[in-house]
XYZ file of C-alpha atoms in Angstrom:
401
model
C -0.017 0.081 0.067
C 1.494 3.469 -1.258
C 2.554 5.502 1.977
C -0.111 8.260 2.720
C 0.891 11.661 1.404
C -0.040 14.792 3.818
C -2.297 17.418 2.836
C -0.437 20.705 1.896
C -3.448 22.661 1.136
C -5.601 23.700 3.780
C -7.238 27.346 2.995
C -10.898 26.645 1.439
C -10.996 23.188 0.965
C -8.278 20.367 1.623
C -6.054 19.276 -1.192
C -2.454 17.620 -1.316
C -1.111 20.656 -2.969
C -1.807 24.541 -3.799
C -4.219 25.317 -6.664
C -1.455 26.779 -8.973
C 0.154 23.352 -8.468
C -2.885 21.582 -9.670
C -3.285 23.981 -12.422
C 0.002 23.805 -13.632
C -0.289 19.940 -13.518
C -3.505 19.930 -15.755
C -3.028 23.090 -17.962
C -1.263 20.723 -20.712
C -4.222 18.513 -21.154
C -7.227 20.927 -21.100
C -7.078 21.862 -24.960
C -7.223 17.697 -25.237
C -10.315 17.704 -23.247
C -12.087 20.175 -25.339
C -11.796 23.298 -22.530
C -11.581 26.712 -24.683
C -11.935 28.908 -21.638
C -11.517 30.087 -17.778
C -13.656 33.106 -17.130
C -13.647 35.062 -14.500
C -17.483 35.737 -13.156
C -16.799 37.314 -10.168
C -17.371 40.891 -11.023
C -20.688 40.448 -12.256
C -22.137 40.312 -8.548
C -21.493 42.548 -5.538
C -20.477 40.073 -3.014
C -17.075 39.425 -4.201
C -16.421 35.514 -3.578
C -14.260 34.664 -6.395
C -16.512 31.997 -9.035
C -15.081 31.141 -12.408
C -16.941 29.457 -15.315
C -14.830 26.991 -17.298
C -16.433 26.327 -20.849
C -16.455 23.071 -23.016
C -18.119 23.793 -26.010
C -18.203 19.737 -27.182
C -18.950 18.600 -23.901
C -21.507 15.221 -24.202
C -23.176 16.631 -20.911
C -22.896 20.268 -19.719
C -20.789 22.698 -21.531
C -20.006 25.130 -18.518
C -18.483 23.984 -15.133
C -18.272 26.366 -12.371
C -15.691 26.712 -9.809
C -15.890 28.727 -6.611
C -13.214 29.672 -3.590
C -11.623 32.273 -1.726
C -8.791 32.900 -3.780
C -9.389 33.201 -7.809
C -6.787 30.334 -8.121
C -8.744 28.419 -5.785
C -12.134 28.890 -7.986
C -10.186 27.898 -11.277
C -9.097 24.625 -10.072
C -12.511 24.108 -8.566
C -14.141 24.650 -12.078
C -11.183 23.053 -14.163
C -11.381 20.089 -12.056
C -15.068 19.906 -12.303
C -14.647 20.195 -16.237
C -11.619 17.407 -16.111
C -14.094 14.808 -14.178
C -17.233 14.957 -16.653
C -15.001 14.539 -19.545
C -13.367 11.463 -17.950
C -16.701 10.065 -17.280
C -18.150 10.945 -20.983
C -15.639 8.570 -22.347
C -15.224 5.494 -20.125
C -12.665 3.048 -21.683
C -12.983 0.374 -18.555
C -14.427 -2.942 -19.749
C -18.390 -3.404 -19.330
C -20.080 -6.799 -19.139
C -23.269 -7.201 -20.772
C -25.228 -9.853 -18.097
C -28.584 -9.652 -16.449
C -28.416 -9.387 -12.732
C -29.830 -12.823 -11.860
C -27.154 -14.753 -14.185
C -24.218 -11.813 -12.965
C -24.603 -12.602 -9.466
C -24.267 -16.306 -9.771
C -20.076 -16.104 -10.542
C -19.287 -12.399 -9.288
C -20.229 -9.951 -6.868
C -22.842 -7.194 -7.519
C -23.968 -4.183 -6.153
C -26.817 -4.179 -3.729
C -29.693 -3.152 -6.646
C -32.180 -3.294 -3.995
C -30.778 0.117 -2.173
C -29.768 1.936 -5.100
C -31.792 4.958 -5.853
C -34.740 4.602 -8.779
C -36.045 6.974 -11.070
C -39.846 7.476 -12.595
C -40.838 5.621 -15.612
C -39.484 2.324 -15.502
C -39.020 -0.538 -13.222
C -35.603 -2.853 -12.947
C -35.837 -6.028 -13.939
C -33.420 -8.526 -12.692
C -33.667 -10.902 -16.006
C -33.062 -8.745 -18.455
C -29.148 -8.479 -19.778
C -27.922 -4.647 -19.032
C -24.325 -3.455 -19.188
C -22.447 -3.395 -15.942
C -18.933 -1.777 -14.559
C -16.355 -2.951 -12.379
C -15.551 -1.273 -9.143
C -14.027 -2.039 -6.047
C -16.227 -2.122 -2.529
C -14.122 0.122 -0.083
C -15.595 -1.723 2.560
C -14.046 -5.261 1.993
C -11.834 -4.209 -0.896
C -13.297 -6.530 -3.324
C -14.338 -5.956 -6.775
C -18.091 -5.728 -7.321
C -20.119 -4.960 -10.419
C -22.437 -1.989 -10.863
C -24.971 -0.646 -13.511
C -23.075 1.434 -16.160
C -25.722 3.645 -16.353
C -25.060 5.285 -13.093
C -21.542 5.717 -14.083
C -21.544 6.803 -17.874
C -22.491 10.760 -18.277
C -22.595 10.554 -22.155
C -25.878 12.459 -22.400
C -25.913 12.611 -25.954
C -27.667 9.642 -26.372
C -29.865 7.265 -24.199
C -28.427 5.009 -21.771
C -26.297 2.805 -23.259
C -26.789 -0.853 -22.522
C -29.031 0.235 -19.462
C -32.513 -0.030 -18.202
C -33.525 3.500 -17.341
C -34.028 2.114 -13.763
C -31.167 4.223 -12.242
C -30.365 8.248 -11.806
C -27.796 8.958 -14.548
C -26.225 12.354 -12.866
C -22.706 13.661 -12.072
C -23.561 12.729 -8.214
C -20.483 10.717 -6.787
C -18.252 11.981 -9.514
C -15.124 13.948 -8.283
C -11.440 14.281 -9.169
C -8.434 14.855 -7.160
C -4.552 14.858 -7.284
C -4.602 11.693 -6.121
C -6.972 8.828 -5.891
C -7.662 9.179 -2.108
C -8.165 12.792 -2.562
C -10.620 12.159 -5.415
C -12.244 9.329 -3.417
C -13.012 11.547 -0.417
C -14.499 14.393 -2.224
C -16.466 12.081 -4.054
C -17.891 9.967 -0.830
C -18.565 13.592 0.936
C -21.007 14.889 -2.283
C -22.943 11.642 -2.080
C -23.334 12.252 1.989
C -24.265 15.609 1.351
C -26.731 15.098 -1.313
C -28.464 12.704 1.161
C -28.261 15.031 3.524
C -30.175 17.539 1.685
C -32.994 15.444 0.286
C -33.479 14.091 4.111
C -33.713 17.934 5.010
C -36.067 18.465 2.485
C -38.635 15.657 3.756
C -38.758 17.270 7.145
C -39.718 20.497 8.609
C -36.856 22.880 8.518
C -34.928 23.138 12.302
C -33.345 26.190 13.376
C -30.899 28.256 11.435
C -26.866 28.254 12.726
C -26.361 31.109 14.928
C -24.393 33.639 12.582
C -22.641 34.794 15.800
C -21.358 31.296 16.678
C -19.358 31.000 13.997
C -16.022 31.971 14.690
C -13.708 30.572 11.569
C -11.954 33.509 9.985
C -12.326 32.274 6.438
C -16.528 31.624 7.327
C -16.393 35.042 8.870
C -15.131 36.275 5.316
C -17.621 34.835 3.488
C -20.332 36.039 6.079
C -19.522 40.075 6.243
C -19.446 39.716 2.351
C -22.780 38.774 1.989
C -23.656 41.643 4.654
C -21.847 44.553 3.387
C -23.577 43.510 -0.274
C -26.891 43.958 1.698
C -27.908 40.162 1.096
C -29.951 37.930 3.808
C -28.102 34.944 4.726
C -29.360 31.814 6.605
C -27.231 28.748 7.395
C -28.835 25.139 8.364
C -26.969 22.666 9.944
C -28.172 19.438 7.683
C -25.967 17.025 9.156
C -27.582 13.677 9.160
C -27.313 10.358 11.037
C -24.246 9.523 9.257
C -22.284 12.033 11.240
C -20.332 14.017 8.924
C -20.569 17.581 8.959
C -22.790 19.169 6.370
C -24.775 22.628 6.214
C -27.229 24.197 3.819
C -27.060 28.178 3.175
C -29.436 30.534 1.567
C -29.060 34.304 0.476
C -31.373 36.957 -1.149
C -31.896 40.286 -1.286
C -33.127 41.984 1.857
C -36.762 43.392 1.956
C -39.049 42.680 -0.707
C -36.198 43.762 -3.275
C -36.308 41.492 -6.548
C -33.298 39.561 -7.617
C -31.366 36.433 -7.977
C -31.135 34.139 -4.666
C -28.103 31.864 -3.957
C -28.324 28.210 -2.647
C -25.523 26.443 -1.614
C -24.704 23.305 0.225
C -21.234 21.766 1.602
C -20.008 18.600 3.488
C -16.339 17.599 4.751
C -15.192 15.948 7.662
C -13.643 19.248 9.054
C -17.310 21.260 10.191
C -15.279 24.560 9.340
C -14.696 23.431 5.488
C -18.023 22.068 5.240
C -19.473 25.381 6.203
C -17.636 27.362 3.930
C -18.336 25.272 1.158
C -21.640 25.845 1.510
C -21.357 29.879 1.930
C -19.239 30.250 -1.280
C -21.226 27.716 -3.450
C -24.226 29.837 -2.098
C -22.243 33.091 -4.037
C -21.372 30.886 -6.946
C -25.196 29.571 -7.214
C -26.463 33.386 -7.433
C -23.838 34.242 -10.171
C -24.892 31.214 -12.239
C -28.005 33.121 -12.374
C -26.882 36.777 -13.032
C -24.439 35.370 -15.912
C -26.755 33.021 -17.242
C -23.786 30.900 -18.291
C -25.093 27.293 -17.569
C -26.991 25.313 -20.456
C -28.858 23.027 -18.267
C -31.160 26.026 -16.674
C -34.693 26.259 -17.775
C -35.343 29.705 -19.341
C -38.456 29.516 -17.207
C -36.276 30.049 -14.192
C -35.305 33.879 -15.311
C -38.658 35.110 -15.515
C -39.637 37.641 -12.785
C -42.317 35.625 -11.275
C -40.163 32.299 -11.253
C -37.647 34.936 -9.534
C -39.694 36.368 -7.035
C -41.170 33.004 -6.322
C -37.675 31.695 -5.486
C -36.936 34.950 -3.262
C -39.979 34.697 -1.405
C -39.421 31.397 -0.600
C -36.137 31.806 0.851
C -37.444 34.733 3.008
C -40.336 32.887 4.002
C -38.008 30.034 5.382
C -35.616 32.527 7.128
C -38.317 34.111 8.742
C -40.283 30.980 9.866
C -36.847 29.410 11.516
C -34.738 31.062 14.436
C -30.813 31.288 14.211
C -30.348 29.409 17.618
C -28.419 26.275 16.647
C -25.011 25.807 17.833
C -22.134 25.354 15.304
C -20.158 23.599 18.012
C -22.951 20.709 17.991
C -21.854 19.683 14.590
C -19.398 16.932 14.533
C -16.007 17.649 13.065
C -12.658 15.498 12.275
C -9.614 16.488 11.056
C -6.557 14.877 9.550
C -3.186 15.260 7.727
C -4.135 12.830 5.086
C -6.849 11.845 2.898
C -6.391 8.279 3.533
C -7.220 8.774 7.113
C -10.419 10.777 6.194
C -11.611 7.858 4.027
C -10.962 5.338 6.936
C -13.361 8.076 9.335
C -15.518 8.134 6.410
C -16.169 4.439 5.752
C -16.515 3.969 9.654
C -19.660 6.737 9.751
C -20.938 5.230 6.875
C -20.757 1.613 8.503
C -22.314 2.652 11.638
C -25.325 4.039 9.612
C -26.017 1.037 7.767
C -24.193 1.447 4.530
C -22.526 -1.876 3.990
C -21.240 -0.967 0.375
C -19.359 2.216 -0.468
C -18.455 1.263 -4.471
C -15.504 3.232 -6.478
C -15.143 3.111 -10.137
C -11.739 4.280 -11.033
C -12.044 6.247 -14.246
C -8.532 7.930 -13.982
C -6.395 7.776 -17.323
C -2.789 6.337 -17.041
C -1.487 8.799 -19.488
C -3.079 11.684 -17.908
C -2.042 11.438 -14.442
C -5.221 13.055 -12.962
C -7.318 10.965 -10.571
C -11.082 10.823 -11.300
C -13.417 8.258 -9.596
C -17.425 7.807 -9.608
C -18.958 6.917 -6.211
C -21.599 4.586 -5.707
C -23.497 3.941 -2.187
C -26.397 1.916 -2.024
C -28.408 3.106 0.620
C -28.142 6.842 0.027
C -30.819 9.220 -0.972
C -30.198 10.741 -4.809
C -31.006 14.436 -4.999
C -34.451 15.435 -4.217
C -34.691 17.935 -6.979
C -33.646 15.912 -9.878
C -36.977 15.450 -12.106
C -37.226 11.793 -11.956
C -36.640 11.607 -8.368
C -38.175 8.914 -6.372
C -37.727 8.696 -2.574
C -35.993 5.859 -1.117
C -36.222 4.131 2.447
C -34.519 7.422 4.092
C -36.286 10.074 2.757
C -39.482 7.821 2.974
C -38.647 7.224 6.942
C -37.793 10.691 7.264
C -40.956 12.222 5.997
C -43.070 9.634 7.812
C -41.334 10.765 11.098
C -42.183 14.202 10.300
C -45.919 13.653 10.197
């Protein structure tokens, strides 16, 4: 087993190296991946938290990726790595296997399909042949096969060799400076999306008391919102898994019109999780202001839609009190991603997640680590148009009645 490398960058997220080093390492590959431009969007809004857009015109999914951070270089690295990971997932080169679930499980280990998220419109037929891709279960270090349609993100055609029974999203897709870093980012994203879905299936609890936010980096973001005349609310959405997760919403004060911002973040270190939710809220607001993303419905830019979203956020801020203590949220800090990964696996196992499946999509000739994580039992994003609540969301909703 390779020796664990120490994290060298701990500012607005955790990475093995400084964003400038990451950008220098990937820059020679950008043109080959179709990345044509890295544009600074920060000045389009008055908040001032660095946000960039990365364009990839011939993308097979979305043509624009967004990146955020406390510095412009951090935002550039964030956006570029998002574009790179989707490029990898659009061009999967790993071997595939055509078989029915019923036949496959006779001679191979397979993902727990009963606990995978489902979508509306079709059911899963265990007797029907489909394409499967091989991954590794981090809980046992054994190979497992999982539905290829949950890994591939080439949206220019229908699911290749799939049944259309499972979500085709980028949820759990992540990149990094090494495999452990990418894996931790992917796992945290799945835990984050699960936490948001559970939060939306229960009445909103109290907001985090802003006076209790003492991390200087988070204070910078909060102070920028206040200076820009925006209302901000943060909710602790940490689930039973026990990995810090937060949800942030920002909107114009009073009844002024304008775009809202919604962001979420999940990380073993609660201050990093909180900061990621704040910077993502600023990024989302700039996404609407710039109109850069090609996956946004034009209806979302109508005055009535903007007013409806703003009213939703203001209503939520009015209905909830800012009395939750940030210090009550769990936190874990380590010097390496290997330690983070081991801790995340323990938290998932304690919450009943028996499989943590990782598909390594990295290209050896590029030297960039990209993985797709799938964790049977966790919920899919609640705002997907074909979302079906799984067991965790259904139990949460029933408990809140």
